[in-house]
Structures are given as structure tokens and as C-alpha cells.
Coordinates of C-alpha atoms and ligand atoms in Angstrom, one line a residue:
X1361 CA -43.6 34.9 14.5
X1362 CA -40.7 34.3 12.0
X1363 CA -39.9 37.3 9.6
X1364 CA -41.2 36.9 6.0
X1365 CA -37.9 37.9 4.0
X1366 CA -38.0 38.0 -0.3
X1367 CA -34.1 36.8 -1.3
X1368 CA -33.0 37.3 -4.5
X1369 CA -29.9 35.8 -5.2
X1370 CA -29.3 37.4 -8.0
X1371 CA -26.6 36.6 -10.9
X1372 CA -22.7 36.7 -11.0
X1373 CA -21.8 36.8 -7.2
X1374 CA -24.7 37.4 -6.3
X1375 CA -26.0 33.5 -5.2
X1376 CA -22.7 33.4 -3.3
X1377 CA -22.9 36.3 -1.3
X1378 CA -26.6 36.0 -0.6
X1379 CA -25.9 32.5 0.5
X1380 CA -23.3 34.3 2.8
X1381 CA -25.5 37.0 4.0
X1382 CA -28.0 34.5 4.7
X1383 CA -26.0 32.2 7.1
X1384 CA -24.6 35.1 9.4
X1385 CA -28.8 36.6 9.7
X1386 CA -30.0 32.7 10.8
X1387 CA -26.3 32.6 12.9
X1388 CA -27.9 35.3 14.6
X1389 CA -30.6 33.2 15.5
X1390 CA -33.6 35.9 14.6
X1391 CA -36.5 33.9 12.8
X1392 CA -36.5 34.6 9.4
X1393 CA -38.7 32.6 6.5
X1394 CA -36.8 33.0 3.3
X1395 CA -39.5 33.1 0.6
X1396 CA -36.1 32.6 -2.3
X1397 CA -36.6 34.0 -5.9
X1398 CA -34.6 33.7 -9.2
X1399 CA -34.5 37.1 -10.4
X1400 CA -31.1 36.8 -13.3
X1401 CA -30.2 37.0 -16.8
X1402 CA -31.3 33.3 -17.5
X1403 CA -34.9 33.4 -15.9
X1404 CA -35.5 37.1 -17.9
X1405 CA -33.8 35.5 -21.4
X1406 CA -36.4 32.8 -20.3
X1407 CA -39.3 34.0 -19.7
X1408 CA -39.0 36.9 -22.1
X1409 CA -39.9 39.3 -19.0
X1410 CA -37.8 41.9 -17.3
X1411 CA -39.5 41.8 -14.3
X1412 CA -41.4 38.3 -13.6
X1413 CA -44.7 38.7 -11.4
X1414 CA -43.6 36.0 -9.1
X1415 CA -41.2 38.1 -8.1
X1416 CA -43.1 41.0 -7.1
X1417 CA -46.0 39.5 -5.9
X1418 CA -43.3 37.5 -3.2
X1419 CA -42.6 41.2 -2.5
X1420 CA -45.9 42.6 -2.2
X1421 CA -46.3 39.5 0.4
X1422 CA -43.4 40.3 2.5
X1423 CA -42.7 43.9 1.8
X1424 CA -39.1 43.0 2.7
X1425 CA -36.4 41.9 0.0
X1426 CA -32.7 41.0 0.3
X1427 CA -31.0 40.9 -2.9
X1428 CA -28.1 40.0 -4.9
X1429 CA -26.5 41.8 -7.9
X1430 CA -28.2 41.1 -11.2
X1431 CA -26.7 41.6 -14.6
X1432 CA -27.8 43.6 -17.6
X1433 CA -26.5 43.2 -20.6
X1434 CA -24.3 46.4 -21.7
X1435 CA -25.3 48.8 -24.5
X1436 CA -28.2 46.1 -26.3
X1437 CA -30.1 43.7 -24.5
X1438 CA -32.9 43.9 -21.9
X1439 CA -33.7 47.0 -20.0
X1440 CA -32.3 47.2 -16.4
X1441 CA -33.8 44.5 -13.9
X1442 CA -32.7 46.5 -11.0
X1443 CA -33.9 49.9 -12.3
X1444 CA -37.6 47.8 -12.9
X1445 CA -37.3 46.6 -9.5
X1446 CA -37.4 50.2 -8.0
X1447 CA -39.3 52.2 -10.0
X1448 CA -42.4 48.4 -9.9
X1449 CA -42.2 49.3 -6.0
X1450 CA -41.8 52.9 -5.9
X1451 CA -38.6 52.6 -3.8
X1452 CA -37.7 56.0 -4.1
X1453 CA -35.0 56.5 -1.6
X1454 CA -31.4 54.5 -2.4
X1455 CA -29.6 55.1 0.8
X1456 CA -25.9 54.0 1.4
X1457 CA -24.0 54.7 4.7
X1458 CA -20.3 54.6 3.9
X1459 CA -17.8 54.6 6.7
X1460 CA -14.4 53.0 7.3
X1461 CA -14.3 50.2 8.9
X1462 CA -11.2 49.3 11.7
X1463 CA -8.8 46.9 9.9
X1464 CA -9.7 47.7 6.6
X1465 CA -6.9 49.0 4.7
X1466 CA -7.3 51.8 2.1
X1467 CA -5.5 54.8 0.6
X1468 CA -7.4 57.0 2.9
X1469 CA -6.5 55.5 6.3
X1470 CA -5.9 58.3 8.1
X1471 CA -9.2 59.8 7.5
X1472 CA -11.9 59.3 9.3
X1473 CA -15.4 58.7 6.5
X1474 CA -18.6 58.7 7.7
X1475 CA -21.4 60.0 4.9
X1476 CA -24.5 58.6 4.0
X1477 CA -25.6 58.9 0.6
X1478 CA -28.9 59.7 -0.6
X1479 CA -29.6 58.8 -4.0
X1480 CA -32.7 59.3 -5.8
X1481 CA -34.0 56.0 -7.3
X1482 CA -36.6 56.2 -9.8
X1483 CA -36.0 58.8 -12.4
X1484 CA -33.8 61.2 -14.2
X1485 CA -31.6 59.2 -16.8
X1486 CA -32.7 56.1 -16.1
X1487 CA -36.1 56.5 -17.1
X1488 CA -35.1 54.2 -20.0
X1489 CA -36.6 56.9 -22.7
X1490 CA -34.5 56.5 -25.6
X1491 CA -35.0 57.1 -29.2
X1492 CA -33.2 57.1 -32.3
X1493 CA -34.6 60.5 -34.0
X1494 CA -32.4 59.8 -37.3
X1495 CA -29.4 56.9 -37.8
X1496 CA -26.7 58.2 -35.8
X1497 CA -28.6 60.7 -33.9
X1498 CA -30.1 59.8 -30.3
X1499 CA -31.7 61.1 -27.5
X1500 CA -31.7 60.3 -23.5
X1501 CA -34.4 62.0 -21.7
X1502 CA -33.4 63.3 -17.7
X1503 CA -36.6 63.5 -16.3
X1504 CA -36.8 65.1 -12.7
X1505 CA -39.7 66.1 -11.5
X1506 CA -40.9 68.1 -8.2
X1507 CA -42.8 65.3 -6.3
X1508 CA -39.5 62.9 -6.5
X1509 CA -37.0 65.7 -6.1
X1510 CA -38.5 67.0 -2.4
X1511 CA -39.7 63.4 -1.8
X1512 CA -36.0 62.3 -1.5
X1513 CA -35.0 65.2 -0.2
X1514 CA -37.6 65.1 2.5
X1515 CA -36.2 61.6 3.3
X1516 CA -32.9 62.9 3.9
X1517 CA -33.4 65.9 5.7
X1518 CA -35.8 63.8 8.1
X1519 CA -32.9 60.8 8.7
X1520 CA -30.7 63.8 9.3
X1521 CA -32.1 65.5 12.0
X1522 CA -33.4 61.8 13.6
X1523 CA -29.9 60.8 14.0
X1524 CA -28.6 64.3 14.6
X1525 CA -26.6 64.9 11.9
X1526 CA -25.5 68.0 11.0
X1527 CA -24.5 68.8 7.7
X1528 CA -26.3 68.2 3.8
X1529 CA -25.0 68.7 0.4
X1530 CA -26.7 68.8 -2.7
X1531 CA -25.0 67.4 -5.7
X1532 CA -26.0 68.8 -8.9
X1533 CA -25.0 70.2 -12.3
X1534 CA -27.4 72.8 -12.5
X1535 CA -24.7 75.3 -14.2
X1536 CA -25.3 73.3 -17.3
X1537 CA -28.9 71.5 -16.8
X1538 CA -30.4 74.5 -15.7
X1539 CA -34.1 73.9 -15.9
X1540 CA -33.8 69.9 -14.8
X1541 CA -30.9 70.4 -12.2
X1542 CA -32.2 73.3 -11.3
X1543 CA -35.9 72.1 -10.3
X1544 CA -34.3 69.2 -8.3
X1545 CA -31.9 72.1 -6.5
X1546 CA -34.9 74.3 -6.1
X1547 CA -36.8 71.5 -4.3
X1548 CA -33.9 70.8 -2.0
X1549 CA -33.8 74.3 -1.0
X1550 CA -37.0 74.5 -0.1
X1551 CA -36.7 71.6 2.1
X1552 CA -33.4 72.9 3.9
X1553 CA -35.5 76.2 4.6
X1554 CA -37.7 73.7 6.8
X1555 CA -34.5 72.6 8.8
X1556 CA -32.7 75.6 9.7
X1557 CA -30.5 73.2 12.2
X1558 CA -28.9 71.3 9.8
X1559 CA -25.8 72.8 7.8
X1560 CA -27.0 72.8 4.0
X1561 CA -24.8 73.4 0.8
X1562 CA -24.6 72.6 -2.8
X1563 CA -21.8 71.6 -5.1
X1564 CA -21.2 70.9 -8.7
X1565 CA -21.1 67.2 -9.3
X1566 CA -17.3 67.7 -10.9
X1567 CA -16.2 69.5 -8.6
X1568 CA -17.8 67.3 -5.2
X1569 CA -16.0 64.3 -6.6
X1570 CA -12.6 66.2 -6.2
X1571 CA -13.7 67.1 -2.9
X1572 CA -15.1 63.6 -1.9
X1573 CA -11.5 62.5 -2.4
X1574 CA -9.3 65.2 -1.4
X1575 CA -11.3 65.9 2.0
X1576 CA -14.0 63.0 2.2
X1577 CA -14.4 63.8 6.4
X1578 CA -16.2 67.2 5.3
X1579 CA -19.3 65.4 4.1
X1580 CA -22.0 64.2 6.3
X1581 CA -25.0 63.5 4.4
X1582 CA -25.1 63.8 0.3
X1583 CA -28.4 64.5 -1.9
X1584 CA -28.1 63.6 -5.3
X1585 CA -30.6 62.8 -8.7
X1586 CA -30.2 59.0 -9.6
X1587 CA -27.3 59.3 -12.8
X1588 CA -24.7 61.7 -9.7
X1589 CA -25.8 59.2 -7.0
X1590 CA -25.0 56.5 -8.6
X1591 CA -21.6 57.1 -9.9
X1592 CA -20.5 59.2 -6.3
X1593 CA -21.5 56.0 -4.6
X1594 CA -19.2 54.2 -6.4
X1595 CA -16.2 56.9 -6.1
X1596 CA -17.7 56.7 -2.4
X1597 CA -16.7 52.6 -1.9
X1598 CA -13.4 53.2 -3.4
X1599 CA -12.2 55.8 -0.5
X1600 CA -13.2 52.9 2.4
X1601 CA -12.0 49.8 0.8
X1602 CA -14.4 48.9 -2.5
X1603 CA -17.2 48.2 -3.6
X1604 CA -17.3 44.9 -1.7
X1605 CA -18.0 46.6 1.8
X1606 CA -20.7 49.5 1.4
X1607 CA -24.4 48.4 1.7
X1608 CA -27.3 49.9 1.0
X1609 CA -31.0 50.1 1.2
X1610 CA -33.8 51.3 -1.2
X1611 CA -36.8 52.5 0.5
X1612 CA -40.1 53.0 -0.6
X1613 CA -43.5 53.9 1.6
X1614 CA -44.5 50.3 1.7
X1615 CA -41.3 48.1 1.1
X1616 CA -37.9 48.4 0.9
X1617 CA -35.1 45.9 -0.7
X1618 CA -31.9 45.7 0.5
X1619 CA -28.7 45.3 -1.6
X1620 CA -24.7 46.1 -1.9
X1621 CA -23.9 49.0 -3.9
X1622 CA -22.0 46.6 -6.2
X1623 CA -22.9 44.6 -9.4
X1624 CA -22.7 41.1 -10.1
X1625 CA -18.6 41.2 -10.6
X1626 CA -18.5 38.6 -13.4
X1627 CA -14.5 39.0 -13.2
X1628 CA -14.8 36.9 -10.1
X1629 CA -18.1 35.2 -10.4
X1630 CA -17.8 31.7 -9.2
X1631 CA -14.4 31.5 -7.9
X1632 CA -15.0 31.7 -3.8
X1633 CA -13.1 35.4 -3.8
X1634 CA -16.4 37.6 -3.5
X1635 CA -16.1 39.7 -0.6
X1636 CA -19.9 39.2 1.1
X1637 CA -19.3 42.1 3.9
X1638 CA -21.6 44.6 1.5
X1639 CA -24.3 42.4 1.5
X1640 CA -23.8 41.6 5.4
X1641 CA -23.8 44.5 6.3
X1642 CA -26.9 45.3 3.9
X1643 CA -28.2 42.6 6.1
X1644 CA -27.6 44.9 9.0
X1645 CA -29.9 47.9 8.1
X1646 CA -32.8 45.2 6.7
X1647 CA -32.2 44.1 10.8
X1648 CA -33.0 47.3 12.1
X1649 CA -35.7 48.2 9.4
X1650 CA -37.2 45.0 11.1
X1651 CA -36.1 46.3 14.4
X1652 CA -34.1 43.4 15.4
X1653 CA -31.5 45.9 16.5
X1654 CA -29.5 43.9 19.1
X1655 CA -29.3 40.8 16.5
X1656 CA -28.5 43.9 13.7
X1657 CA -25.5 45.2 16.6
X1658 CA -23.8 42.0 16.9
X1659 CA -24.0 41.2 13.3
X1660 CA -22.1 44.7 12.6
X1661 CA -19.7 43.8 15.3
X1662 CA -18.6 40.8 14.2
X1663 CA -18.1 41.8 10.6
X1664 CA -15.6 44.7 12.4
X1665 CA -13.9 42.0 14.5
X1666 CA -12.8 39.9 11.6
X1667 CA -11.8 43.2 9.9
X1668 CA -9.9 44.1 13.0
X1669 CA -8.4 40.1 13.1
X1670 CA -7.1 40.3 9.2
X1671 CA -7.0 36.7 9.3
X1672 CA -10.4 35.9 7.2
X1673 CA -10.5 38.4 4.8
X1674 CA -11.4 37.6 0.9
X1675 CA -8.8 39.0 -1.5
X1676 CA -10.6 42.5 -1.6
X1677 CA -9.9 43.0 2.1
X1678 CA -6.1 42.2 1.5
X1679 CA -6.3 38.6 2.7
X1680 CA -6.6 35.2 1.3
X1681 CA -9.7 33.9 2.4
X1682 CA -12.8 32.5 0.4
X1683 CA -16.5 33.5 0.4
X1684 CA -17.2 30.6 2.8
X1685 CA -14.2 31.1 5.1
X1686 CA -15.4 35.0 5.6
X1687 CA -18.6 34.1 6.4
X1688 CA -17.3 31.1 8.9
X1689 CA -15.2 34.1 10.9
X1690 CA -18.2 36.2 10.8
X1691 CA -20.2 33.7 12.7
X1692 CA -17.8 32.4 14.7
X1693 CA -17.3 36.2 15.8
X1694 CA -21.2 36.4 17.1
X1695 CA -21.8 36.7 20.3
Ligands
LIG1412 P1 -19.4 45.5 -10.4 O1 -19.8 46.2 -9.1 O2 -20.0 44.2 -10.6 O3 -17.8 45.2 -10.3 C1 -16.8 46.3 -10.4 C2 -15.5 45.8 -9.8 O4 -15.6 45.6 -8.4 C3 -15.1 44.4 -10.4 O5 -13.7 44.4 -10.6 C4 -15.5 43.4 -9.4 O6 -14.8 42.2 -9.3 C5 -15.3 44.3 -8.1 N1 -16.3 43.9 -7.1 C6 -17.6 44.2 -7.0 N2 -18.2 43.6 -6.0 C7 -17.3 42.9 -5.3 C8 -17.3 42.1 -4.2 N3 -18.4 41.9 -3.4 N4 -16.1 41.5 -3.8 C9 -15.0 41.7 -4.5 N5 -14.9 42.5 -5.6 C10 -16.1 43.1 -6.0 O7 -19.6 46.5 -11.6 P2 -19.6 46.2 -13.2 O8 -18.5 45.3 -13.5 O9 -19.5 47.6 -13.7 O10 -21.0 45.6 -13.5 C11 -21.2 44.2 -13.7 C12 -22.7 44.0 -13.9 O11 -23.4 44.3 -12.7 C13 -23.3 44.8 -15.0 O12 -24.2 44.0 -15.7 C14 -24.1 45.9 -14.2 O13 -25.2 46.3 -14.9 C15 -24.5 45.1 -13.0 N6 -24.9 45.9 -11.8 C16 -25.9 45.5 -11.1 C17 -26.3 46.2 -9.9 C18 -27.4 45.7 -9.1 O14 -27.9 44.6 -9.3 N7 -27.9 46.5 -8.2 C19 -25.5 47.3 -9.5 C20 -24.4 47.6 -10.3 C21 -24.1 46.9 -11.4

């Protein structure tokens, strides 16, 4: 039977890197029905909805989504798509492995980076609660609450002693946010207590993003609220080549959608220079969460064999290839 797979193209760069992501899966030659919907600025301008029902009830079919980057609209405008998305399906867990990759050039060559970031995904700044109490005066609620702080934090310990890894840090700003911060680093101690195995520390969020680039190889696994995880992901991509290359997942207890860590670029939207390996490799966990593992193995390794070639990489990667001519060395790398 052929996998049911929800893609969401997505805005921006998005339609050209799912279209790229989408060849190397079929090059693989697993079985996959693509069930495609338009999620993007146009269709929610539209319609007049942030989240359209066809696009959830495609997800409540196959209760697997890949998906492109989707605008929103900055200070004004409609509310977050992609925050909707997560919080619609309960995909709590935002999880984004970032590692160097052989051939990829960065400032931080020399170090070897391997972490895997675990971001809450459904609460704390972004619950959208916003209100103007006078003209000029607003205020931003950062909700966090106990069932979502150990929930994530459950997730994390538990990948972390599956895979046998040894260390977890706790990002927070608990110093300052003492009752909010503090109930989501209460409920991650509570679950380190459980796994006495694993290394577990906390840091400041200030002060971990010095540390993430001064010594990036001392972190293993990273816990963080939604608003920390979010921006350390991004200070993350940056130490292993950009946001072009780190993937992620966001997992809930009965789906999970698959997506880069990146947005929909509009700097390079439609030109052919979108570097697609985030969303290929993106590709690669949604392979294993299917447990097509050997088809998810040689996907991986072909991405890293045109990394180690340097001959098709897209402008990000420090080469002068296309979208299209990526993709076509990805494939052509299969075995
Ligand atoms: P962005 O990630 O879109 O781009 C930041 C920078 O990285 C740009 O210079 C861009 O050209 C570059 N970049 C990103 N992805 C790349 C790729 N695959 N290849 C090469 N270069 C790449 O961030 P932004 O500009 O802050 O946001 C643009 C829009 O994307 C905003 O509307 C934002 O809300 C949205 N966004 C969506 C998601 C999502 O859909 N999950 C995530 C983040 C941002």
C-alpha cells in the first residue's frame, strides 16, 4: 500500500523546494500518494480563513504532512498559519536535529555539531493573546502551563535515552520570568529526576546563545518554551551552514508535519537559488516516522555526497547551482 502523504507547498520558496523534496522521496522509489494542498497567503486573503478545513481534514486523513514555508504578514495582518497549524493538531513537540554536514562550509568547520533541539510548539508567546489596554499601551500574554511544559519535556528525555544520548539543557529565563519560566524549569526537573542517566543542566537563554556559538560541541540535546526555541534554532542553522540545511519535525500524539526550520525567503522566492536540502532532509525523518528507513538512509546519503562533491550546490552551499540542478545531483547520487 502507497503512503498517504498531506504536501503543502506553501508560499515564497516553499512550492520550489517541496517540488524538490518531492522528486528525491518518489527517486527513492517508496510508494507515496501525495494528497497536495494550497495552504499560502493568497488562498487565506481568499477565503478569509487562517486555517482552511480542507486542509486539516487532508490531515486528519493521512495523519502525515510535508510542508513548505508559509508567509505571514509582519506586525498587521492575519494571525500565523503555521502557529494555527500546530496548536489545530496538537503537535506539541518541534524537533530539529542540527549537525554538520561533510562538505559544507561554515565558520565553525572545525567543530564537530550534533544537538537536537526540542522546542515547545503550542504556547507561551505565541498564544496570539494580545490586547491594546490603552493607545500606546499593550500586552503579550506568555502562557506556559504544566501539562505542555513536562509533555515536551517527557518527549525529550524519552528520545534521549532511546538513542542514547547523554546530555539535556534546559533553556530558560527564569531569573526574570520567575513564576512562567520557572513552572516550565520546575517541570523539566521533575522529569530529569526520572532519568538519572542522562546529564541534565540549565542555562539562561542570553547566556546559552553565547555558549551555542563559542562551544556549540558541548550541547547534546536542548529543551526550550516556544519564543527561546524558536530563535536558538535559528542561531542553531547559522553555526552548520543556514537555515537552508536544518530540518525539522513537529510531532503530535496522532500526526506529525514535517518542515525546514526556515520561512518562505521572499529575498529569493522564484529565482531557482533556494537551497531544498532542509526540506530533503525534513523528508528524511517523515521516512523513518513512516519507517521506510533504508529508503530514509540513502536519501540522507546522497544529500551528504553532493555536499561532499561541491559541484551542485545552490548559492547557500557556496556553489552555483539551481533548485532543479540540486535536486538532479541528489537523485542521481541514490543508490
Ligand atoms: P526566512 O527563513 O524566510 O529567511 C531568512 C534568510 O534566510 C533569508 O535571507 C533567506 O533568503 C534565507 N533562506 C531561508 N531559507 C533558505 C533556503 N532554503 N535557501 C537559501 N536561503 C534561505 O525568514 P524571514 O525572512 O524572517 O521570514 C520570511 C517569512 O517566512 C515571514 O513571513 C515568516 O513569518 C515566515 N516564516 C514561516 C515559517 C514556516 O512556515 N514554518 C518559519 C519561519 C518564517
Amino acid at each position: 500500500m502507497p503512503h498517504q502523504i498531506t504536501l503543502i507547498p506553501g508560499d515564497g520558496i516553499g512550492p520550489e523546494v517541496a517540488a524538490a523534496a518531492r522528486r528525491a522521496v518518489d527517486a527513492t522509489g517508496v510508494r507515496i500518494d501525495w494528497e497536495t494542498v494550497e495552504l499560502n497567503a493568497d488562498v487565506i486573503l481568499k477565503t478569509g480563513q487562517s486555517l482552511p478545513e480542507y486542509v486539516i481534514d487532508s490531515l486528519e486523513r493521512t495523519r502525515v504532512g510535508l510542508k513548505g514555508p508559509v508567509t505571514t504578514p509582519v506586525a498587521g495582518g492575519f494571525a500565523s498559519v503555521n502557529v494555527a497549524l500546530r496548536k489545530r493538531l496538537d503537535l506539541f513537540a518541534n524537533v530539529r536535529p542540527v549537525h554538520s554536514l561533510p562538505g559544507v562550509h561554515t565558520r565553525f568547520e572545525d567543530v564537530k555539531i550534533d544537538m537536537v533541539i526540542f522546542r515547545e510548539n503550542t504556547e507561551d508567546l505565541y498564544s496570539g493573546l494580545e490586547h491594546e489596554v490603552v493607545k500606546d499601551v499593550v500586552t503579550s500574554l506568555k502562557v506556559i502551563t504544566r501539562t505542555a511544559s513536562i509533555r515536551i519535556a517527557e518527549y525529550a528525555f524519552h528520545f534521549t535515552h532511546t538513542v542514547g544520548r547523554k546530555k539535556v539543557t534546559a533553556i530558560h529565563k527564569a531569573n526574570i520570568m520567575k513564576l512562567a519560566d520557572g513552572l516550565f524549569l520546575r517541570c523539566c526537573r521533575e522529569v530529569a529526576s526520572r532519568y538519572p542517566e542522562i546529564e541534565y543542566r540549565e542555562l539562561i537563554v542570553d547566556n546559552a546563545s553565547m555558549q551555542l556559538v563559542m562551544r556549540p560541541e558541548t550541547f547534546d540535546v536542548l529543551l526550550l518554551p516556544n519564543l527561546y526555541g524558536d530563535i536558538v534554532s535559528d542561531l542553531a542553522a547559522g553555526l552548520v551552514g543556514g537555515l537552508g540545511i536544518v530540518p525539522g519535525a513537529n510531532m503530535g500524539e496522532h500526526h506529525a508535519v514535517f518542515e525546514a526550520v526556515h520561512g518562505s525567503a521572499p529575498d529569493i522566492a522564484g529565482k531557482g537559488l533556494a537551497n531544498p536540502t532542509a526540506m530533503m532532509l525534513s523528508s528524511v525523518l517523515m521516512l523513518i516516522h513512516l519507517k521506510e528507513t533504508d529508503a530514509a538512509r540513502r536519501l540522507q546519503t546522497a544529500v551528504e555526497k553532493v555536499y561532499a562533491g561541491r559541484t551542485d550546490l545552490t548559492p547557500e552551499g557556496g556553489g552555483t547551482a539551481s533548485t532543479t540542478q540540486f535536486t538532479d545531483g541528489v537523485i542521481a547520487a541514490l543508490n
